[in-house]
Short mmCIF file of C-alpha atoms in Angstrom, two decimals:
data_model
loop_
_atom_site.label_atom_id
_atom_site.label_comp_id
_atom_site.label_asym_id
_atom_site.label_seq_id
_atom_site.Cartn_x
_atom_site.Cartn_y
_atom_site.Cartn_z
CA UNK A 760 -6.17 -5.40 -16.86
CA UNK A 761 -2.46 -5.86 -16.20
CA UNK A 762 -1.60 -6.76 -12.64
CA UNK A 763 1.29 -7.40 -10.31
CA UNK A 764 1.63 -11.06 -9.46
CA UNK A 765 3.38 -12.53 -6.45
CA UNK A 766 4.52 -15.99 -5.49
CA UNK A 767 4.17 -17.79 -3.20
CA UNK A 768 0.89 -16.67 -1.73
CA UNK A 769 1.89 -18.22 1.58
CA UNK A 770 5.16 -19.63 2.85
CA UNK A 771 6.05 -21.17 6.16
CA UNK A 772 9.73 -21.27 7.00
CA UNK A 773 11.92 -22.24 9.90
CA UNK A 774 13.67 -19.48 11.81
CA UNK A 775 17.14 -18.93 10.42
CA UNK A 776 16.27 -20.05 6.92
CA UNK A 777 16.51 -17.89 3.82
CA UNK A 778 13.36 -16.95 1.94
CA UNK A 779 12.90 -15.54 -1.54
CA UNK A 780 9.65 -13.85 -2.41
CA UNK A 781 8.98 -13.36 -6.08
CA UNK A 782 7.07 -10.73 -7.98
CA UNK A 783 6.28 -10.02 -11.59
CA UNK A 784 5.59 -6.30 -11.94
CA UNK A 785 3.43 -4.84 -14.67
CA UNK A 786 5.41 -5.12 -17.88
CA UNK A 787 5.89 -1.46 -18.84
CA UNK A 788 6.51 -0.27 -15.30
CA UNK A 789 9.92 1.01 -14.31
CA UNK A 790 9.69 1.37 -10.53
CA UNK A 791 9.28 -1.52 -8.17
CA UNK A 792 8.62 -1.65 -4.45
CA UNK A 793 8.30 -3.91 -1.47
CA UNK A 794 6.06 -3.11 1.46
CA UNK A 795 5.22 -5.28 4.42
CA UNK A 796 2.34 -5.50 6.85
CA UNK A 797 2.83 -7.25 10.15
CA UNK A 798 -0.47 -8.62 11.40
CA UNK A 799 -2.42 -5.90 13.17
CA UNK A 800 0.05 -3.19 12.26
CA UNK A 801 0.39 -0.55 9.58
CA UNK A 802 1.74 -1.20 6.12
CA UNK A 803 5.41 -0.21 6.05
CA UNK A 804 7.65 0.78 3.16
CA UNK A 805 10.72 -1.39 2.70
CA UNK A 806 12.44 -0.47 -0.53
CA UNK A 807 12.05 0.99 -4.00
CA UNK A 808 14.04 -0.10 -7.03
CA UNK A 809 14.74 1.56 -10.35
CA UNK A 810 17.16 0.94 -13.16
CA UNK A 811 18.59 -2.11 -11.44
CA UNK A 812 19.42 -0.40 -8.21
CA UNK A 813 17.81 0.59 -4.95
CA UNK A 814 16.47 4.15 -5.05
CA UNK A 815 15.11 4.44 -1.51
CA UNK A 816 15.00 2.15 1.47
CA UNK A 817 13.63 2.37 4.98
CA UNK A 818 15.34 1.65 8.26
CA UNK A 819 13.66 -1.74 8.25
CA UNK A 820 15.54 -2.73 5.12
CA UNK A 821 18.82 -3.71 6.71
CA UNK A 822 21.51 -6.16 5.65
CA UNK A 823 19.13 -9.03 6.21
CA UNK A 824 17.19 -7.97 3.16
CA UNK A 825 18.13 -7.71 -0.49
CA UNK A 826 16.31 -7.17 -3.75
CA UNK A 827 17.15 -8.22 -7.24
CA UNK A 828 15.82 -8.15 -10.74
CA UNK A 829 17.36 -11.36 -12.03
CA UNK A 830 15.79 -11.17 -15.47
CA UNK A 831 13.49 -8.96 -17.49
CA UNK A 832 10.35 -9.83 -15.61
CA UNK A 833 10.96 -10.94 -12.04
CA UNK A 834 11.67 -8.80 -8.99
CA UNK A 835 12.65 -10.64 -5.85
CA UNK A 836 12.95 -9.94 -2.15
CA UNK A 837 15.42 -12.12 -0.28
CA UNK A 838 15.30 -12.38 3.48
CA UNK A 839 18.35 -14.03 4.98
CA UNK A 840 18.32 -15.80 8.33
CA UNK A 841 14.65 -15.20 8.99
CA UNK A 842 13.45 -14.22 12.45
CA UNK A 843 10.07 -14.68 14.08
CA UNK A 844 9.39 -10.96 13.72
CA UNK A 845 9.75 -11.22 9.94
CA UNK A 846 6.36 -12.92 9.86
CA UNK A 847 4.19 -10.57 7.83
CA UNK A 848 2.39 -10.01 4.56
CA UNK A 849 4.86 -8.76 1.96
CA UNK A 850 3.44 -6.69 -0.86
CA UNK A 851 5.19 -6.10 -4.14
CA UNK A 852 4.16 -3.07 -6.15
CA UNK A 853 5.10 -1.29 -9.33
CA UNK A 854 4.52 2.04 -11.03
CA UNK A 855 5.08 3.40 -14.47
CA UNK A 856 7.00 6.35 -13.17
CA UNK A 857 7.92 7.83 -9.83
CA UNK A 858 6.37 11.21 -10.05
CA UNK A 859 4.70 11.97 -6.75
CA UNK A 860 1.12 10.82 -6.89
CA UNK A 861 1.70 8.31 -9.65
CA UNK A 862 -0.50 5.28 -9.15
CA UNK A 863 1.27 2.38 -7.50
CA UNK A 864 -0.19 -1.02 -8.29
CA UNK A 865 0.02 -3.73 -5.67
CA UNK A 866 0.09 -7.48 -5.86
CA UNK A 867 -1.97 -9.74 -3.65
CA UNK A 868 0.83 -10.22 -1.20
CA UNK A 869 2.88 -13.11 0.09
CA UNK A 870 2.19 -14.28 3.61
CA UNK A 871 5.40 -15.27 5.34
CA UNK A 872 5.16 -17.22 8.56
CA UNK A 873 8.41 -17.85 10.41
CA UNK A 874 8.20 -20.64 12.98
CA UNK B 902 7.66 13.02 10.95
CA UNK B 903 4.86 12.26 8.57
CA UNK B 904 1.95 10.36 9.96
CA UNK B 905 -1.44 9.11 8.90
CA UNK B 906 -4.15 8.37 11.44
CA UNK B 907 -7.37 6.47 10.97
CA UNK B 908 -9.35 6.62 14.16
CA UNK B 909 -12.11 4.15 13.25
CA UNK B 910 -10.88 0.54 13.51
CA UNK B 911 -14.19 -0.86 12.30
CA UNK B 912 -17.47 0.38 10.88
CA UNK B 913 -20.58 -1.35 9.62
CA UNK B 914 -23.55 -0.03 7.68
CA UNK B 915 -26.54 -1.41 5.85
CA UNK B 916 -26.37 -1.93 2.14
CA UNK B 917 -27.34 1.21 0.17
CA UNK B 918 -26.46 3.55 3.03
CA UNK B 919 -23.78 6.19 2.88
CA UNK B 920 -20.68 5.84 5.04
CA UNK B 921 -17.77 8.16 5.76
CA UNK B 922 -14.33 6.95 6.77
CA UNK B 923 -12.04 9.40 8.55
CA UNK B 924 -8.37 10.08 8.00
CA UNK B 925 -6.06 12.75 9.35
CA UNK B 926 -2.45 13.23 8.44
CA UNK B 927 0.56 15.31 9.22
CA UNK B 928 3.26 16.44 6.83
CA UNK B 929 5.55 19.40 6.40
CA UNK B 930 5.58 19.05 2.63
CA UNK B 931 3.85 21.72 0.60
CA UNK B 932 2.71 19.38 -2.13
CA UNK B 933 1.72 15.81 -1.63
CA UNK B 934 -0.86 13.26 -2.64
CA UNK B 935 -3.37 11.40 -0.59
CA UNK B 936 -4.89 8.06 -1.45
CA UNK B 937 -7.54 5.68 -0.30
CA UNK B 938 -6.78 2.02 -0.94
CA UNK B 939 -9.19 -0.85 -0.52
CA UNK B 940 -8.06 -4.29 0.60
CA UNK B 941 -10.81 -6.91 0.16
CA UNK B 942 -10.51 -10.42 1.58
CA UNK B 943 -8.44 -11.32 -1.49
CA UNK B 944 -5.73 -9.14 0.15
CA UNK B 945 -4.87 -7.15 -2.97
CA UNK B 946 -4.48 -3.42 -2.42
CA UNK B 947 -6.70 -1.58 -4.87
CA UNK B 948 -6.55 2.16 -5.43
CA UNK B 949 -9.93 3.74 -4.77
CA UNK B 950 -9.27 7.44 -5.14
CA UNK B 951 -6.46 9.99 -5.18
CA UNK B 952 -6.24 13.67 -4.23
CA UNK B 953 -3.48 16.17 -4.96
CA UNK B 954 -2.93 18.64 -2.16
CA UNK B 955 -2.79 21.59 -4.57
CA UNK B 956 -6.22 20.89 -5.94
CA UNK B 957 -9.03 22.45 -4.00
CA UNK B 958 -11.69 20.41 -5.73
CA UNK B 959 -12.52 17.18 -3.97
CA UNK B 960 -11.83 14.05 -6.00
CA UNK B 961 -14.76 11.85 -7.05
CA UNK B 962 -14.82 8.37 -8.57
CA UNK B 963 -18.35 7.11 -9.13
CA UNK B 964 -19.78 6.28 -5.67
CA UNK B 965 -16.56 7.31 -3.92
CA UNK B 966 -15.72 10.88 -3.02
CA UNK B 967 -13.42 12.62 -0.61
CA UNK B 968 -13.72 15.59 1.68
CA UNK B 969 -10.25 17.11 1.64
CA UNK B 970 -9.68 19.80 4.26
CA UNK B 971 -6.06 20.88 3.79
CA UNK B 972 -5.88 23.31 6.69
CA UNK B 973 -7.28 20.70 9.05
CA UNK B 974 -5.16 17.96 7.42
CA UNK B 975 -8.22 15.83 7.04
CA UNK B 976 -9.03 13.47 4.17
CA UNK B 977 -12.24 11.53 4.62
CA UNK B 978 -13.74 9.03 2.20
CA UNK B 979 -17.46 8.94 1.51
CA UNK B 980 -19.01 5.86 -0.03
CA UNK B 981 -22.52 6.43 -1.35
CA UNK B 982 -25.07 3.71 -2.02
CA UNK B 983 -22.81 1.15 -0.36
CA UNK B 984 -22.70 -2.34 -1.82
CA UNK B 985 -21.84 -5.73 -0.36
CA UNK B 986 -18.69 -5.72 -2.49
CA UNK B 987 -17.46 -2.64 -0.64
CA UNK B 988 -16.76 -4.82 2.39
CA UNK B 989 -13.01 -4.51 2.89
CA UNK B 990 -10.22 -2.85 4.83
CA UNK B 991 -9.76 0.74 3.76
CA UNK B 992 -6.39 2.39 4.09
CA UNK B 993 -5.59 6.06 3.87
CA UNK B 994 -2.08 6.78 2.58
CA UNK B 995 0.12 9.83 2.11
CA UNK B 996 2.58 10.00 -0.78
CA UNK B 997 5.51 12.15 0.09
CA UNK B 998 9.22 11.78 -0.49
CA UNK B 999 8.50 8.88 -2.78
CA UNK B 1000 7.14 6.63 -0.08
CA UNK B 1001 3.61 5.79 0.90
CA UNK B 1002 2.88 6.41 4.57
CA UNK B 1003 -0.10 4.36 5.67
CA UNK B 1004 -2.84 4.61 8.23
CA UNK B 1005 -3.80 1.62 10.36
CA UNK B 1006 -6.91 0.95 8.30
CA UNK B 1007 -10.65 0.84 8.87
CA UNK B 1008 -12.52 -2.42 8.49
CA UNK B 1009 -15.78 -1.67 6.70
CA UNK B 1010 -18.58 -4.20 6.76
CA UNK B 1011 -21.61 -3.76 4.54
CA UNK B 1012 -24.58 -5.68 5.89
CA UNK B 1013 -27.33 -6.99 3.61
#
């Protein structure tokens, strides 16, 4: 069964450093997403991406964050100048379409620890 | 504001028993979707079941079924004949305005 893959599975970074989290969405999917889950807290929506541009973003997704689809398969989340509070599990997801209720498929997540 | 609330942080049952996980939500939308996702120790979020608000019939997927009470804004998940592999975090989520709004999750432990 096709799946969303994410790398790295875990990354430890120094505060102030830049981090790039990578994702390979399911090949025929057109919509891509990033969600994050701070330990012990709810999963939060960050951003959705379609046709090479951001379609929706949350208040969390400020100038510190950016997303990119650098080639035909990868979808990346860049976090500039990381802060301690950026430590979280980051989930990439994709869907074939963005009709409400359409199944969104998630990757296994990337644990980011900022020290 | 749209919210999803799961009031049971943790539950445990014996294998083969039936267990019900609770979820309540709030939205002003007239049509929306509700989901239950499972997150096993592998951390991947796996869709368990989905319900459209316009459909009165409760969704069923094998051993998993929901009790959707639209007026009460309640969306509980029933797992019948529970198996050890059902041990996981279970998240209730509301799909509205093209974002998933998540509950805090219920940790379900199936004991042998």
